[in-house]
Coordinates of C-alpha atoms in Angstrom, one line a residue:
M1098 CA 0.0 0.0 0.0
R1099 CA 1.2 3.4 -0.4
P1100 CA 2.2 4.7 2.9
V1101 CA 2.0 8.3 2.0
T1102 CA 3.4 7.8 -1.4
T1103 CA 2.1 5.9 -4.2
V1104 CA -0.9 4.0 -2.9
R1105 CA -1.2 1.7 -5.8
L1106 CA 2.6 1.5 -6.4
M1107 CA 2.9 0.3 -2.8
A1108 CA 0.0 -2.1 -2.9
L1109 CA 0.1 -3.2 -6.5
S1110 CA 3.5 -2.0 -7.4
L1111 CA 5.5 -3.0 -10.5
A1112 CA 4.7 -6.6 -10.9
T1113 CA 8.1 -7.5 -9.6
A1114 CA 8.5 -4.8 -6.9
A1115 CA 6.3 -6.8 -4.5
M1116 CA 8.5 -9.8 -5.0
F1117 CA 11.7 -7.9 -4.5
G1118 CA 10.4 -5.9 -1.5
L1119 CA 9.1 -2.4 -0.7
C1120 CA 11.1 0.8 0.1
A1121 CA 13.5 2.7 2.4
F1122 CA 15.7 6.0 2.9
A1123 CA 19.2 7.2 3.0
A1124 CA 21.0 8.8 6.0
T1125 CA 17.9 10.4 7.4
P1126 CA 14.4 10.7 6.0
D1127 CA 14.9 14.4 5.5
A1128 CA 17.8 16.1 7.3
R1129 CA 17.1 19.4 5.4
A1130 CA 13.6 19.6 7.0
G1131 CA 15.0 20.3 10.5
I1132 CA 13.5 17.2 12.0
A1133 CA 15.7 16.0 14.9
W1134 CA 15.8 12.4 13.8
Q1135 CA 17.3 9.9 16.2
L1136 CA 19.0 7.3 13.9
A1137 CA 18.7 3.8 15.2
S1138 CA 19.5 0.3 13.9
T1139 CA 20.0 -1.8 17.0
D1140 CA 18.0 -2.6 20.2
A1141 CA 20.5 -0.4 22.1
D1142 CA 19.9 2.6 19.8
V1143 CA 16.1 2.2 20.2
D1144 CA 16.4 1.8 24.0
R1145 CA 18.3 5.1 24.2
A1146 CA 15.6 6.8 22.1
F1147 CA 12.9 5.5 24.5
A1148 CA 15.0 6.6 27.5
L1149 CA 15.1 10.1 25.9
A1150 CA 11.3 10.0 25.4
R1151 CA 10.7 9.1 29.0
Q1152 CA 13.2 11.8 30.2
Q1153 CA 11.5 14.5 28.1
G1154 CA 8.0 13.2 28.6
K1155 CA 7.4 13.1 24.8
P1156 CA 5.7 10.4 22.6
L1157 CA 8.1 8.5 20.3
F1158 CA 7.4 8.6 16.5
F1159 CA 9.0 5.4 15.0
Y1160 CA 9.7 5.5 11.2
W1161 CA 10.8 2.3 9.5
G1162 CA 12.0 2.8 5.9
A1163 CA 14.9 2.3 3.5
V1164 CA 16.6 4.4 0.7
W1165 CA 15.3 3.2 -2.7
C1166 CA 11.6 2.9 -2.0
P1167 CA 9.2 5.2 -3.9
P1168 CA 6.7 5.5 -1.1
C1169 CA 9.4 6.5 1.4
N1170 CA 10.8 9.1 -1.0
Q1171 CA 7.3 10.4 -1.4
V1172 CA 7.0 10.8 2.3
K1173 CA 10.3 12.6 2.3
A1174 CA 9.3 15.0 -0.4
T1175 CA 5.8 15.8 1.0
L1176 CA 4.9 15.0 4.6
F1177 CA 8.4 15.3 6.2
S1178 CA 9.2 18.5 4.5
R1179 CA 6.0 20.3 5.6
A1180 CA 6.4 23.1 8.0
D1181 CA 3.4 21.9 10.1
F1182 CA 4.8 18.4 10.4
I1183 CA 8.3 19.7 11.3
E1184 CA 6.7 21.9 14.0
R1185 CA 4.8 18.9 15.3
S1186 CA 7.9 16.8 15.3
R1187 CA 9.4 19.0 18.0
T1188 CA 6.8 17.6 20.4
L1189 CA 7.9 14.1 19.7
V1190 CA 11.1 12.0 19.8
P1191 CA 11.3 11.0 16.1
V1192 CA 13.2 7.8 15.4
Y1193 CA 14.3 6.6 12.0
V1194 CA 15.3 3.0 11.4
D1195 CA 16.8 2.2 8.0
G1196 CA 16.1 -1.4 7.2
D1197 CA 19.5 -1.8 5.5
K1198 CA 21.5 -0.8 8.6
P1199 CA 23.2 -3.5 10.7
G1200 CA 20.8 -4.9 13.3
A1201 CA 17.7 -3.2 11.8
Q1202 CA 15.9 -6.4 10.9
K1203 CA 16.2 -7.6 14.5
V1204 CA 14.6 -4.3 15.5
A1205 CA 11.9 -4.9 13.0
A1206 CA 11.2 -8.3 14.7
R1207 CA 11.0 -6.5 18.1
F1208 CA 8.3 -4.1 16.9
N1209 CA 6.6 -6.4 14.4
V1210 CA 7.1 -4.1 11.4
T1211 CA 7.7 -5.4 7.9
G1212 CA 6.7 -3.3 4.9
Y1213 CA 8.4 0.0 4.2
P1214 CA 7.4 2.6 5.2
T1215 CA 5.7 1.9 8.6
M1216 CA 5.0 4.7 11.1
V1217 CA 4.1 3.9 14.7
L1218 CA 3.3 6.2 17.6
F1219 CA 4.4 5.2 21.1
R1220 CA 3.8 6.7 24.5
P1221 CA 6.9 7.7 26.4
D1222 CA 6.7 4.5 28.4
G1223 CA 7.0 2.4 25.2
T1224 CA 3.3 1.5 24.8
E1225 CA 2.2 1.4 21.2
V1226 CA -0.7 3.8 20.6
T1227 CA -1.4 3.5 16.9
R1228 CA 0.1 2.8 13.5
L1229 CA -0.4 5.8 11.2
P1230 CA -1.9 5.6 7.7
G1231 CA 0.1 6.2 4.6
E1232 CA -2.7 6.3 2.1
V1233 CA -4.2 9.6 3.2
D1234 CA -3.2 13.2 2.3
P1235 CA -0.9 15.1 4.6
E1236 CA -3.7 17.2 6.1
R1237 CA -5.7 14.1 7.2
Y1238 CA -2.5 12.4 8.3
L1239 CA -1.8 15.3 10.7
L1240 CA -5.3 15.1 12.0
T1241 CA -4.8 11.4 12.7
L1242 CA -1.5 12.1 14.3
T1243 CA -3.1 14.6 16.6
A1244 CA -5.8 12.1 17.5
G1245 CA -3.0 9.7 18.5
L1246 CA -1.2 12.2 20.5
E1247 CA -4.4 13.1 22.4
A1248 CA -5.4 9.5 22.9
D1249 CA -5.7 8.1 26.4
A1250 CA -5.9 4.5 25.1
S1251 CA -4.2 2.5 22.4
V1252 CA -6.0 1.3 19.3
K1253 CA -6.1 -2.2 20.7
Q1254 CA -7.8 -0.9 23.8
L1255 CA -10.2 1.3 21.8
V1256 CA -11.3 -1.7 19.7
A1257 CA -12.0 -3.7 22.8
Q1258 CA -13.9 -0.8 24.3
A1259 CA -16.0 -0.3 21.1
L1260 CA -16.8 -4.0 20.8
A1261 CA -17.9 -4.0 24.4
R1262 CA -20.4 -1.3 23.4
R1263 CA -18.7 1.4 25.5
P1264 CA -18.9 4.9 24.0
L1265 CA -15.9 6.4 22.1
T1266 CA -15.3 10.0 21.2
E1267 CA -15.1 11.2 17.6
Q1268 CA -11.3 11.5 18.0
Q1269 CA -11.2 7.9 19.1
W1270 CA -13.3 6.7 16.2
R1271 CA -11.0 8.7 13.9
L1272 CA -8.0 6.6 15.2
L1273 CA -9.9 3.4 14.4
A1274 CA -11.1 4.6 11.0
F1275 CA -7.6 5.8 9.9
Y1276 CA -5.6 3.1 11.6
S1277 CA -3.0 1.5 9.3
W1278 CA -4.6 -1.9 9.2
E1279 CA -2.3 -2.8 6.3
T1280 CA 0.8 -2.6 8.6
D1281 CA -0.8 -3.9 11.7
Q1282 CA 0.8 -7.4 11.3
Q1283 CA -2.3 -9.0 12.8
Q1284 CA -1.7 -7.5 16.2
V1285 CA -5.4 -6.4 16.6
F1286 CA -7.2 -8.7 14.3
K1287 CA -6.1 -11.8 12.3
S1288 CA -6.1 -11.1 8.6
T1289 CA -8.7 -13.8 8.0
E1290 CA -11.2 -12.0 10.3
L1291 CA -10.3 -8.4 9.4
G1292 CA -13.3 -7.8 7.2
A1293 CA -15.8 -9.2 9.6
R1294 CA -14.4 -7.3 12.6
L1295 CA -14.1 -4.0 10.8
S1296 CA -17.8 -4.5 9.8
E1297 CA -18.6 -4.9 13.5
L1298 CA -16.8 -1.7 14.3
S1299 CA -18.5 0.2 11.4
A1300 CA -21.9 -0.8 12.6
L1301 CA -21.1 0.7 16.0
A1302 CA -19.5 3.9 14.7
P1303 CA -21.6 7.1 14.5
A1304 CA -23.1 7.6 11.1
G1305 CA -21.0 9.6 8.7
T1306 CA -17.6 9.7 7.1
L1307 CA -15.8 7.6 9.7
R1308 CA -18.4 4.8 9.7
D1309 CA -18.3 4.8 5.9
R1310 CA -14.5 4.5 6.0
L1311 CA -14.6 1.5 8.3
A1312 CA -17.2 -0.2 6.3
L1313 CA -15.3 0.4 3.0
K1314 CA -12.1 -0.9 4.6
A1315 CA -14.1 -4.0 5.7
A1316 CA -15.3 -4.6 2.1
A1317 CA -11.8 -4.0 0.8
A1318 CA -10.4 -6.6 3.3
R1319 CA -12.9 -9.1 1.9
A1320 CA -12.0 -8.3 -1.6
Q1321 CA -8.3 -8.7 -0.9
Q1322 CA -8.6 -12.3 0.1
E1323 CA -7.4 -14.7 -2.5
T1324 CA -10.8 -16.3 -2.9
P1325 CA -13.4 -13.9 -1.6
A1326 CA -16.0 -16.1 0.0
S1327 CA -18.6 -13.7 1.5
A1328 CA -22.2 -14.6 2.0
D1329 CA -24.5 -13.2 -0.6
A1330 CA -26.0 -10.9 2.0
V1331 CA -22.6 -9.5 3.0
R1332 CA -21.6 -9.0 -0.6
A1333 CA -24.9 -7.3 -1.3
A1334 CA -24.4 -4.9 1.7
D1335 CA -20.9 -4.1 0.5
R1336 CA -22.3 -3.4 -3.0
A1337 CA -25.0 -1.1 -1.6
L1338 CA -22.4 0.8 0.3
V1339 CA -20.2 1.3 -2.7
D1340 CA -23.1 2.3 -4.9
R1341 CA -24.2 4.9 -2.3
L1342 CA -20.7 6.3 -2.0
L1343 CA -20.1 6.5 -5.8
A1344 CA -23.4 8.3 -6.3
D1345 CA -22.5 11.0 -3.7
A1346 CA -19.7 13.4 -4.9
P1347 CA -18.7 14.6 -1.4
S1348 CA -18.4 11.0 -0.3
V1349 CA -16.1 10.2 -3.3
I1350 CA -13.9 13.1 -2.3
E1351 CA -13.8 12.0 1.4
Q1352 CA -13.0 8.3 0.6
R1353 CA -10.9 9.0 -2.6
D1354 CA -7.8 7.2 -1.3
L1355 CA -9.7 4.0 -0.7
L1356 CA -11.8 4.2 -3.9
V1357 CA -8.5 4.6 -5.8
L1358 CA -6.5 2.0 -4.0
F1359 CA -9.1 -0.8 -4.1
A1360 CA -11.0 0.1 -7.3
D1361 CA -10.0 -3.0 -9.3
S1362 CA -10.2 -5.6 -6.5
L1363 CA -13.6 -4.2 -5.3
V1364 CA -15.1 -4.2 -8.7
K1365 CA -14.1 -7.9 -9.2
Y1366 CA -15.4 -8.8 -5.8
L1367 CA -18.7 -6.9 -6.0
A1368 CA -19.5 -7.7 -9.7
P1369 CA -18.4 -11.3 -10.5
S1370 CA -20.1 -11.4 -14.0
P1371 CA -18.6 -9.6 -17.0
D1372 CA -21.7 -7.5 -17.6
G1373 CA -22.1 -6.5 -14.0
R1374 CA -18.4 -5.7 -13.8
A1375 CA -18.5 -3.4 -16.8
Q1376 CA -21.5 -1.6 -15.4
L1377 CA -19.9 -1.0 -12.0
A1378 CA -16.5 0.0 -13.5
T1379 CA -18.3 2.6 -15.6
A1380 CA -20.0 4.1 -12.6
W1381 CA -16.7 4.0 -10.7
D1382 CA -14.8 5.7 -13.4
A1383 CA -17.4 8.4 -13.8
A1384 CA -17.2 9.1 -10.1
L1385 CA -13.4 9.3 -10.2
A1386 CA -13.5 11.6 -13.2
K1387 CA -15.8 14.0 -11.4
M1388 CA -13.6 13.9 -8.3
L1389 CA -10.5 14.7 -10.4
A1390 CA -12.2 17.6 -12.0
V1391 CA -12.8 19.4 -8.7
T1392 CA -10.0 18.1 -6.4
A1393 CA -6.4 19.1 -6.4
L1394 CA -4.2 16.0 -6.0
S1395 CA -0.5 15.6 -5.5
R1396 CA 1.2 14.2 -8.6
I1397 CA 1.6 10.8 -7.1
D1398 CA -2.0 10.7 -6.1
A1399 CA -3.0 11.7 -9.6
L1400 CA -0.9 8.9 -11.0
D1401 CA -2.6 6.4 -8.6
A1402 CA -6.0 7.6 -9.8
L1403 CA -4.9 7.2 -13.5
D1404 CA -3.7 3.7 -12.7
A1405 CA -7.0 2.9 -11.1
R1406 CA -8.8 4.2 -14.2
V1407 CA -6.7 2.0 -16.5
D1408 CA -7.9 -1.0 -14.6
L1409 CA -11.5 0.2 -14.7
W1410 CA -11.3 0.9 -18.4
K1411 CA -10.1 -2.7 -19.0
S1412 CA -13.2 -3.9 -17.1
M1413 CA -15.5 -1.5 -19.0
D1414 CA -14.1 -2.5 -22.4
R1415 CA -13.8 -6.2 -21.3
S1416 CA -10.3 -6.3 -22.8
E1417 CA -6.7 -6.1 -21.5
Q1418 CA -5.9 -3.9 -24.5
L1419 CA -6.9 -0.2 -24.1
A1420 CA -8.4 1.6 -27.1
P1421 CA -6.0 4.0 -28.8
A1422 CA -7.9 7.1 -27.4
R1423 CA -7.5 5.8 -23.9
R1424 CA -3.8 5.1 -24.4
D1425 CA -3.4 8.6 -25.6
V1426 CA -4.9 9.9 -22.4
V1427 CA -2.6 7.8 -20.3
R1428 CA 0.5 8.8 -22.3
S1429 CA -0.3 12.5 -22.1
E1430 CA -1.3 12.6 -18.4
A1431 CA 1.6 10.4 -17.2
L1432 CA 4.3 12.3 -19.0
R1433 CA 2.7 15.6 -17.9
L1434 CA 2.9 14.6 -14.3
V1435 CA 6.5 13.5 -14.7
A1436 CA 7.5 16.7 -16.4
Q1437 CA 6.0 18.7 -13.4
S1438 CA 8.1 16.8 -10.9
T1439 CA 11.4 18.6 -10.2
D1440 CA 12.2 17.4 -6.6
R1441 CA 14.7 14.5 -6.8
Y1442 CA 13.0 12.5 -4.1
E1443 CA 9.5 13.0 -5.5
R1444 CA 10.7 11.8 -8.8
Q1445 CA 11.9 8.5 -7.2
A1446 CA 8.2 7.9 -6.5
V1447 CA 6.6 9.6 -9.6
V1448 CA 8.8 8.1 -12.4
P1449 CA 8.4 4.4 -11.5
S1450 CA 4.7 5.0 -10.9
A1451 CA 4.3 6.7 -14.2
A1452 CA 6.3 3.9 -15.9
H1453 CA 4.0 1.3 -14.3
V1454 CA 0.9 3.1 -15.5
L1455 CA 2.3 3.4 -19.1
A1456 CA 3.2 -0.3 -19.1
S1457 CA -0.2 -1.3 -17.8
A1458 CA -1.8 0.7 -20.6
G1459 CA 0.4 -1.3 -23.1
L1460 CA 2.8 1.6 -23.7
L1461 CA 5.9 -0.4 -23.1
A1462 CA 8.2 1.6 -25.3
E1463 CA 7.2 4.9 -23.6
S1464 CA 7.6 3.2 -20.2
D1465 CA 11.1 2.0 -21.1
A1466 CA 12.2 5.4 -22.4
L1467 CA 11.0 7.1 -19.2
L1468 CA 12.9 4.7 -17.0
R1469 CA 16.1 4.7 -19.1
A1470 CA 16.2 8.5 -19.2
E1471 CA 15.9 8.6 -15.4
L1472 CA 18.7 6.2 -14.6
P1473 CA 21.5 8.8 -14.5
R1474 CA 19.8 11.1 -12.0
A1475 CA 17.6 8.8 -9.9
V1476 CA 18.0 8.5 -6.1
S1477 CA 18.3 4.8 -6.5
P1478 CA 18.5 3.8 -10.2
Y1479 CA 18.6 0.1 -9.4
Y1480 CA 14.9 0.3 -8.5
H1481 CA 14.0 1.6 -12.0
M1482 CA 15.9 -1.4 -13.5
L1483 CA 13.1 -3.6 -12.0
G1484 CA 10.6 -1.8 -14.2
L1485 CA 12.8 -2.3 -17.3
A1486 CA 13.1 -6.0 -16.4
S1487 CA 9.3 -6.3 -15.9
N1488 CA 8.7 -4.6 -19.3
A1489 CA 11.1 -7.0 -21.1
K1490 CA 9.3 -9.9 -19.4
K1491 CA 6.0 -8.7 -20.7
R1492 CA 7.4 -8.5 -24.2
G1493 CA 8.6 -12.1 -23.9
D1494 CA 12.2 -11.1 -24.1
K1495 CA 13.6 -13.5 -21.4
A1496 CA 17.3 -12.7 -22.0
E1497 CA 16.7 -8.9 -21.6
A1498 CA 14.5 -9.4 -18.6
L1499 CA 17.1 -11.5 -16.8
R1500 CA 19.8 -9.0 -17.8
W1501 CA 17.9 -6.2 -16.0
Y1502 CA 17.0 -8.3 -13.0
E1503 CA 20.6 -9.3 -12.5
L1504 CA 21.8 -5.7 -13.0
A1505 CA 19.3 -4.4 -10.5
W1506 CA 20.5 -6.9 -8.0
R1507 CA 24.2 -6.3 -8.7
K1508 CA 23.7 -2.5 -8.4
S1509 CA 21.5 -2.5 -5.4
E1510 CA 22.8 -1.2 -2.0
G1511 CA 22.3 -2.3 1.6
P1512 CA 22.5 -5.9 2.9
A1513 CA 18.7 -6.4 3.4
T1514 CA 18.0 -5.0 -0.1
R1515 CA 20.7 -7.0 -1.8
L1516 CA 19.5 -10.2 -0.1
Q1517 CA 15.9 -9.5 -1.1
W1518 CA 16.7 -8.7 -4.7
G1519 CA 19.2 -11.5 -5.0
A1520 CA 16.4 -13.9 -4.0
G1521 CA 14.1 -12.1 -6.5
Y1522 CA 16.7 -12.5 -9.3
L1523 CA 16.9 -16.2 -8.5
R1524 CA 13.2 -16.6 -8.7
E1525 CA 13.2 -15.1 -12.2
L1526 CA 16.3 -17.1 -13.2
T1527 CA 14.9 -20.4 -12.1
A1528 CA 11.6 -19.6 -13.9
L1529 CA 12.9 -18.1 -17.1
A1530 CA 16.1 -20.0 -17.6
P1531 CA 15.9 -23.2 -15.6
A1532 CA 18.4 -25.0 -17.8
E1533 CA 21.2 -22.6 -16.9
V1534 CA 22.5 -24.6 -14.0
A1535 CA 25.9 -23.0 -13.7
R1536 CA 24.4 -19.5 -13.7
I1537 CA 21.9 -20.4 -11.0
S1538 CA 24.6 -22.1 -9.0
S1539 CA 26.9 -19.0 -9.2
A1540 CA 24.1 -16.5 -8.3
S1541 CA 23.0 -18.6 -5.3
A1542 CA 26.6 -18.8 -4.0
S1543 CA 27.0 -15.1 -4.4
V1544 CA 23.8 -14.3 -2.5
I1545 CA 24.7 -16.6 0.4
G1546 CA 28.3 -15.5 0.3
E1547 CA 27.3 -11.9 1.1
L1548 CA 25.5 -12.8 4.4
E1549 CA 27.1 -11.5 7.5
P1550 CA 27.5 -14.4 10.0
K1551 CA 25.8 -12.4 12.8
A1552 CA 22.7 -13.2 14.7
E1553 CA 20.8 -10.0 13.6
T1554 CA 21.2 -11.1 10.0
F1555 CA 18.6 -13.8 10.3
F1556 CA 15.4 -11.9 11.2
E1557 CA 12.3 -10.5 9.6
R1558 CA 12.8 -9.4 5.9
N1559 CA 16.1 -11.2 5.7
Q1560 CA 14.7 -14.4 7.0
R1561 CA 11.7 -14.3 4.6
S1562 CA 14.0 -13.6 1.7
L1563 CA 16.2 -16.6 2.5
Q1564 CA 13.1 -18.8 2.9
K1565 CA 11.7 -17.6 -0.4
M1566 CA 15.1 -18.2 -2.1
A1567 CA 15.2 -21.7 -0.7
G1568 CA 11.7 -22.3 -1.9
Y1569 CA 12.6 -21.3 -5.4
L1570 CA 15.6 -23.6 -5.4
L1571 CA 13.7 -26.5 -4.1
K1572 CA 11.0 -26.1 -6.7
W1573 CA 13.6 -25.8 -9.4
E1574 CA 15.5 -28.8 -8.2
G1575 CA 12.8 -31.4 -8.9
A1576 CA 14.3 -34.8 -9.5
D1577 CA 17.3 -33.5 -11.6
T1578 CA 20.6 -34.8 -10.2
S1579 CA 22.7 -31.9 -11.3
R1580 CA 20.3 -29.4 -9.9
A1581 CA 20.1 -31.4 -6.6
K1582 CA 23.9 -31.0 -6.3
V1583 CA 23.5 -27.2 -6.6
V1584 CA 20.9 -27.1 -3.9
A1585 CA 22.9 -29.3 -1.6
R1586 CA 25.9 -26.9 -2.0
V1587 CA 23.8 -23.9 -1.2
K1588 CA 22.4 -25.7 1.9
Q1589 CA 25.9 -26.5 3.1
Q1590 CA 27.2 -22.9 2.4
L1591 CA 24.3 -21.5 4.5
L1592 CA 24.8 -24.0 7.3
A1593 CA 28.5 -23.0 7.4
K1594 CA 27.3 -19.4 8.1
C1595 CA 24.9 -20.6 10.7
A1596 CA 27.7 -22.5 12.5
R1597 CA 29.6 -19.3 13.1
L1598 CA 26.8 -18.1 15.4
P1599 CA 26.6 -19.0 19.1
K1600 CA 24.7 -22.1 20.0
G1601 CA 21.3 -21.4 21.4
D1602 CA 21.1 -18.0 19.7
T1603 CA 17.8 -17.2 18.0
G1604 CA 19.5 -16.0 14.9
R1605 CA 21.3 -19.3 14.6
A1606 CA 18.1 -21.2 14.9
N1607 CA 16.5 -19.0 12.3
C1608 CA 19.4 -19.6 10.0
E1609 CA 19.4 -23.3 10.4
S1610 CA 15.6 -23.5 9.8
V1611 CA 15.6 -21.8 6.4
F1612 CA 15.3 -24.8 4.1
A1613 CA 13.0 -26.7 6.5
A1614 CA 10.7 -23.8 6.6
A1615 CA 10.8 -23.4 2.8
L1616 CA 10.0 -27.1 2.4
K1617 CA 7.1 -26.8 4.8
N1618 CA 5.7 -23.8 2.9
E1619 CA 6.0 -25.7 -0.4
S1620 CA 4.0 -28.6 1.0

């Protein structure tokens, strides 16, 4: 999801971006903004920051990010550079953890954060209050931050209070309606029950915008399930809600971030038949068009809306190929928004998002040209290489796709990112060129060879990347003897790294369990 940067780029992303992982920042999220960031990458660093929060009696604002990610760069270019946010930050102890710093993934495990960016508000005593949304505009973000700062109970406590039929204030309902359920990591509700529980909350909320938001998030949670299996009555209620919102212009403006983010998945969930889908997509597109005509959006939000409309047009026309006139609209609007973006950090979000929209519209040549032109001046050019790889793959050019995937990995920076993208490269290599045993063997050895034999290496994102890599190799291995030898060597190379960690250490146990966990997931 787009924590404060590209909603759809974060949630849907380039086809491969989700596989390779989501975003992060450089030295600080924005040193020029005058925010007094406490840089942290270890438990000791974080403990010192909490000690400072207790000493000063200030809440702690925890920001988890990493350098290349478009959503993080969008946050940097917009929210963190705003004078009102900078002023508000002086009442907080702002802590920045770069996911590529030594020890950062262990910190992530401590606070149960995964996707970049994640923003969490803590009380001075270390109690988590709320996870802040990234999909809303800065003004609403600041309102939600204020609600969190004034809260006398955590979101988890407020949920229990609401479900016990105890009254909540409007500010408390705002915290629930704008809570970042996407980065909650199942701390409040399990993902399988999220839709039902949010529906319960929405039924208890006072009528109006906040109730509608909770109900729409509940419907979106159901739509996001791999096989939406809602009862007919539930689906009908979700459809009635959406129809009502789409027919009311002020409601479309109020809920625009969700109506953009979940447009495609909700249309497919609410209208299973092709005829019904085309009808609903037409109404949805008309509502977005009216909203765009009267609402000033940031460039990245405008691109997200354009991306949503591309998906809606495909449903309306019942074709994955856009009509020439629609392609012209996409080309003109995407390139206009790119041309207007002059801030280097904003462009790190805008350019790949525009390239994604162009590619989705079938304009692969234009998408390639945009990405190639940006490489020399990009904050993190290796991220844009993933877009070029994805485009080559869509054209069926396997050799060119693998060239870009490999180059993106080789040029990437930071241990967590390099591990993630190395695993992603191996996924593509085993899928697109399974017969290249020597190449797969060499790449696997390189990825494992870069691992630091330290306990903090084998947590969170790093651990998931290793398990995914092991899964790709096990699937590729099959019954082939030569491939089995490669996988056996990789296992031994990894175990040799594990053996350098102290016995009984959690990191060592995580390291030693990589292939077993991958095998369990495969089965």
